């Protein structure tokens, strides 16, 4: 079978797709610099919820971005080199990039509005452990600002967004919920990215950078955005067309066996059982 050519070519629609992602990334970068809402914290609440010790991240920001950015490259490479499908390789990049942009903007928007302090906020506010009489922070302003961005967890939302996209892509490609049910190996392969994302998310409670509610909300947000954006470009996971991009299935009449022709024409030329292979009976 001849390889189907790339359907989504350089046109106005693709230009709009690129512009949308540029706008989302720009908004995310801008929101990263904004000051979150300064929530009033009384002494009792500070001592009960925000006096956990400061620790280094088990999953630093560099490691997180390495995981997040490696996912689309890996999936695209598998689709292009392993599955010989250039359309799938391109569509998964579109789905992932849209999901990451939306997830980043929504996560930062909630962080800025909520302004919830992190569990280690006390020692961000008072690095020496001694609070001032007026309860005014004496620590690094940048650390204090980051200390007010606990809800929801960005590590959790980013990991579940990117690795969640990998999970649903594998689920569609392997037909776990449609044509290839009943295979334990396929199920485990689909769940593996989610297990990795869960490890990243849970590590944020171990290093006292987030409360458990932050992790739960961030994980849920990231996964919902991933599934939502995947479905914008791919057929339902429970259908027989699971794993096939919409742009391919919607153009299936135009492309048949990799050639730009209609399969209807070929079907009409085939003989039927009623004619026993004959096509010259003009009365039938």
Coordinates of C-alpha atoms in Angstrom, one line a residue:
X1 CA 0.0 0.0 0.0
X2 CA 1.3 3.4 -1.0
X3 CA 1.9 5.8 1.9
X4 CA -0.9 8.4 2.2
X5 CA 0.4 11.9 1.6
X6 CA 0.3 14.6 4.2
X7 CA -3.3 16.0 4.0
X8 CA -2.9 19.1 6.2
X9 CA -0.8 21.3 4.0
X10 CA 0.4 24.9 4.4
X11 CA -2.9 26.9 4.1
X12 CA -4.8 29.6 6.0
X13 CA -6.3 27.1 8.5
X14 CA -2.8 25.9 9.5
X15 CA -1.7 29.5 9.8
X16 CA -4.5 30.1 12.3
X17 CA -3.5 27.0 14.2
X18 CA 0.0 28.3 14.6
X19 CA -1.2 31.8 15.6
X20 CA -3.5 30.4 18.3
X21 CA -0.5 28.5 19.9
X22 CA 1.7 31.5 19.7
X23 CA -0.9 33.6 21.5
X24 CA -1.4 30.9 24.2
X25 CA 2.4 30.6 24.8
X26 CA 2.8 34.4 25.0
X27 CA -0.1 34.7 27.5
X28 CA 1.4 31.9 29.6
X29 CA 4.8 33.6 29.7
X30 CA 3.3 37.0 30.6
X31 CA 1.2 35.5 33.4
X32 CA 4.2 33.9 34.9
X33 CA 5.5 37.3 35.7
X34 CA 2.4 38.6 37.4
X35 CA 1.9 39.1 41.1
X36 CA -0.7 36.7 42.6
X37 CA -3.5 37.8 44.9
X38 CA -2.1 38.5 48.4
X39 CA -4.3 36.4 50.7
X40 CA -4.4 37.4 54.3
X41 CA -2.9 34.7 56.6
X42 CA -3.5 34.7 60.3
X43 CA -1.0 33.3 62.7
X44 CA -2.9 30.2 63.6
X45 CA -3.4 29.2 59.9
X46 CA 0.3 30.0 59.2
X47 CA 1.4 27.7 62.0
X48 CA -1.0 24.9 61.1
X49 CA -0.7 24.8 57.3
X50 CA 2.3 26.8 56.1
X51 CA 5.2 26.0 58.4
X52 CA 6.6 22.9 56.6
X53 CA 10.3 22.8 56.0
X54 CA 11.8 24.0 52.7
X55 CA 13.2 21.2 50.5
X56 CA 14.6 20.9 47.0
X57 CA 12.2 19.6 44.4
X58 CA 12.4 15.9 43.7
X59 CA 11.4 16.8 40.1
X60 CA 13.1 20.1 39.3
X61 CA 11.7 22.4 36.7
X62 CA 14.3 21.4 34.1
X63 CA 13.5 17.7 34.5
X64 CA 9.8 18.5 34.3
X65 CA 10.1 20.4 31.0
X66 CA 12.4 17.7 29.6
X67 CA 9.6 15.1 30.3
X68 CA 6.9 17.4 28.9
X69 CA 8.7 18.3 25.7
X70 CA 10.0 14.8 25.0
X71 CA 6.5 13.3 24.8
X72 CA 5.3 14.9 21.6
X73 CA 8.7 14.2 19.9
X74 CA 8.5 10.6 20.9
X75 CA 4.9 10.1 19.8
X76 CA 5.4 11.9 16.5
X77 CA 8.5 9.8 15.8
X78 CA 6.7 6.6 16.6
X79 CA 3.8 7.6 14.2
X80 CA 6.1 8.7 11.4
X81 CA 8.9 6.1 11.6
X82 CA 7.3 3.2 13.3
X83 CA 3.7 3.4 11.9
X84 CA 4.6 5.1 8.6
X85 CA 1.9 7.6 9.1
X86 CA 2.9 11.2 8.5
X87 CA -0.6 12.5 9.1
X88 CA -0.8 11.0 12.6
X89 CA 2.7 12.4 13.3
X90 CA 1.6 15.9 12.5
X91 CA -1.8 15.8 14.1
X92 CA -0.5 14.6 17.5
X93 CA 1.8 17.6 17.5
X94 CA -1.1 19.9 16.9
X95 CA -3.2 18.2 19.7
X96 CA -0.4 18.3 22.2
X97 CA 0.7 21.9 21.5
X98 CA -2.9 23.1 21.9
X99 CA -3.4 21.1 25.1
X100 CA -0.2 22.4 26.6
X101 CA -1.0 26.1 25.7
X102 CA -4.5 25.9 27.2
X103 CA -3.4 24.0 30.3
X104 CA -0.6 26.6 31.0
X105 CA -2.9 29.6 30.7
X106 CA -5.7 28.1 32.8
X107 CA -3.3 26.9 35.5
X108 CA -1.6 30.2 35.8
X109 CA -5.0 32.1 35.8
X110 CA -6.2 30.0 38.7
X111 CA -2.9 30.4 40.5
X112 CA -3.0 34.2 40.3
X113 CA -6.6 34.4 41.4
X114 CA -6.4 31.9 44.2
X115 CA -3.1 33.1 45.7
X116 CA -2.9 30.1 48.0
X117 CA 0.4 29.9 50.0
X118 CA 2.5 26.8 49.6
X119 CA 3.1 24.5 52.6
X120 CA 6.6 26.0 53.1
X121 CA 5.5 29.6 52.9
X122 CA 6.5 30.5 56.4
X123 CA 10.2 29.9 55.7
X124 CA 9.9 31.7 52.3
X125 CA 8.5 34.6 54.2
X126 CA 10.9 34.4 57.2
X127 CA 14.0 32.5 56.0
X128 CA 15.6 32.7 59.5
X129 CA 12.5 31.4 61.2
X130 CA 11.8 34.6 63.1
X131 CA 8.6 36.4 62.3
X132 CA 8.5 40.2 62.5
X133 CA 6.1 42.0 64.9
X134 CA 4.0 43.4 62.0
X135 CA 4.1 39.9 60.3
X136 CA 5.7 41.4 57.2
X137 CA 7.9 39.1 55.1
X138 CA 11.6 39.5 55.1
X139 CA 12.6 36.9 52.5
X140 CA 13.4 37.1 48.8
X141 CA 10.4 38.8 47.0
X142 CA 10.7 36.3 44.1
X143 CA 10.5 33.3 46.5
X144 CA 7.6 34.9 48.3
X145 CA 5.7 35.5 45.1
X146 CA 6.2 31.9 44.0
X147 CA 5.2 30.9 47.5
X148 CA 1.7 32.3 46.8
X149 CA 1.1 30.1 43.7
X150 CA 0.3 26.8 45.3
X151 CA -3.2 26.1 43.8
X152 CA -3.3 24.2 41.5
X153 CA 0.0 22.4 41.1
X154 CA 1.7 23.3 37.8
X155 CA 3.9 20.2 37.9
X156 CA 0.8 18.0 38.2
X157 CA -1.2 19.8 35.5
X158 CA 1.8 19.8 33.0
X159 CA 2.7 16.2 33.6
X160 CA -0.8 14.9 33.3
X161 CA -1.5 17.1 30.3
X162 CA 1.6 15.9 28.3
X163 CA 1.7 12.3 29.6
X164 CA -2.1 12.1 29.5
X165 CA -1.9 12.9 25.8
X166 CA 0.5 10.0 25.4
X167 CA -1.9 7.7 27.3
X168 CA -4.9 8.5 25.1
X169 CA -2.9 8.4 21.9
X170 CA -1.6 4.9 22.8
X171 CA -5.2 3.9 23.8
X172 CA -6.4 5.0 20.4
X173 CA -3.5 3.5 18.4
X174 CA -3.7 0.1 20.2
X175 CA -7.5 0.0 20.1
X176 CA -7.8 -0.7 23.8
X177 CA -11.4 0.5 24.1
X178 CA -12.5 -0.5 20.7
X179 CA -11.3 -3.2 18.3
X180 CA -8.5 -4.8 20.4
X181 CA -10.1 -5.3 23.8
X182 CA -9.0 -8.0 26.1
X183 CA -5.2 -7.5 26.0
X184 CA -3.5 -6.9 29.4
X185 CA -0.3 -5.8 27.7
X186 CA -2.1 -3.0 25.8
X187 CA -3.8 -1.8 28.9
X188 CA -0.5 -1.6 30.8
X189 CA 1.1 0.3 28.0
X190 CA -1.7 2.9 28.0
X191 CA -1.6 3.3 31.8
X192 CA 2.2 3.6 32.0
X193 CA 2.3 7.3 31.1
X194 CA -0.4 8.1 33.7
X195 CA 1.6 6.2 36.3
X196 CA 4.7 8.3 35.5
X197 CA 2.6 11.5 35.7
X198 CA 1.2 10.4 39.1
X199 CA 4.7 10.0 40.4
X200 CA 5.6 13.5 39.3
X201 CA 2.5 14.9 40.9
X202 CA 2.8 13.1 44.2
X203 CA 6.4 14.2 44.6
X204 CA 5.1 17.7 45.0
X205 CA 3.6 16.7 48.4
X206 CA 6.8 14.9 49.4
X207 CA 8.9 18.0 49.0
X208 CA 6.3 20.2 50.7
X209 CA 5.8 22.4 47.6
X210 CA 2.1 21.7 47.3
X211 CA -0.9 20.6 49.4
X212 CA -2.7 17.4 48.3
X213 CA -5.7 19.5 47.1
X214 CA -3.3 21.4 44.7
X215 CA -2.0 18.1 43.3
X216 CA -5.5 16.6 42.8
X217 CA -6.8 19.8 41.1
X218 CA -3.8 20.1 38.9
X219 CA -3.8 16.5 37.8
X220 CA -7.5 16.6 37.0
X221 CA -7.2 19.8 35.0
X222 CA -4.2 18.5 33.0
X223 CA -5.8 15.2 32.1
X224 CA -9.2 16.8 31.1
X225 CA -7.4 19.3 28.9
X226 CA -5.4 16.5 27.3
X227 CA -8.4 14.4 26.5
X228 CA -10.4 17.4 25.3
X229 CA -7.7 18.5 22.8
X230 CA -7.0 15.0 21.7
X231 CA -10.7 14.6 20.7
X232 CA -10.5 17.8 18.6
X233 CA -8.1 16.0 16.2
X234 CA -8.9 12.3 16.6
X235 CA -11.9 10.0 16.5
X236 CA -13.5 8.6 19.7
X237 CA -11.5 6.0 21.6
X238 CA -14.5 3.6 21.6
X239 CA -15.1 3.8 17.8
X240 CA -13.7 1.5 15.1
X241 CA -11.8 4.5 13.8
X242 CA -10.0 5.0 17.2
X243 CA -6.5 6.3 16.7
X244 CA -7.2 7.8 13.3
X245 CA -7.1 11.6 12.9
X246 CA -10.3 13.3 11.9
X247 CA -8.5 14.8 8.9
X248 CA -7.8 11.4 7.6
X249 CA -11.2 9.8 8.2
X250 CA -13.0 12.9 6.7
X251 CA -10.8 12.7 3.6
X252 CA -11.2 8.9 3.2
X253 CA -13.4 9.4 0.1
X254 CA -10.7 11.5 -1.5
X255 CA -7.8 9.2 -0.7
X256 CA -7.9 5.5 -1.3
X257 CA -4.8 3.3 -0.9
X258 CA -2.7 6.4 -0.8
X259 CA -4.0 7.7 -4.1
X260 CA -6.3 10.8 -4.6
X261 CA -9.3 8.8 -6.0
X262 CA -12.7 7.7 -4.8
X263 CA -13.2 4.1 -3.5
X264 CA -16.8 4.4 -4.6
X265 CA -15.8 4.1 -8.2
X266 CA -13.8 0.9 -7.6
X267 CA -16.7 -0.6 -5.7
X268 CA -19.1 0.0 -8.5
X269 CA -16.8 -1.7 -11.0
X270 CA -16.7 -4.9 -9.0
X271 CA -19.0 -7.8 -9.9
X272 CA -21.7 -8.9 -7.6
X273 CA -22.7 -12.4 -6.6
X274 CA -26.0 -12.0 -8.4
X275 CA -24.3 -11.5 -11.7
X276 CA -21.8 -14.4 -11.2
X277 CA -19.0 -12.1 -12.3
X278 CA -20.8 -10.8 -15.4
X279 CA -21.2 -7.1 -16.1
X280 CA -22.8 -7.2 -19.6
X281 CA -26.4 -7.7 -18.6
X282 CA -28.0 -4.4 -19.3
X283 CA -31.4 -5.4 -17.7
X284 CA -29.9 -5.7 -14.2

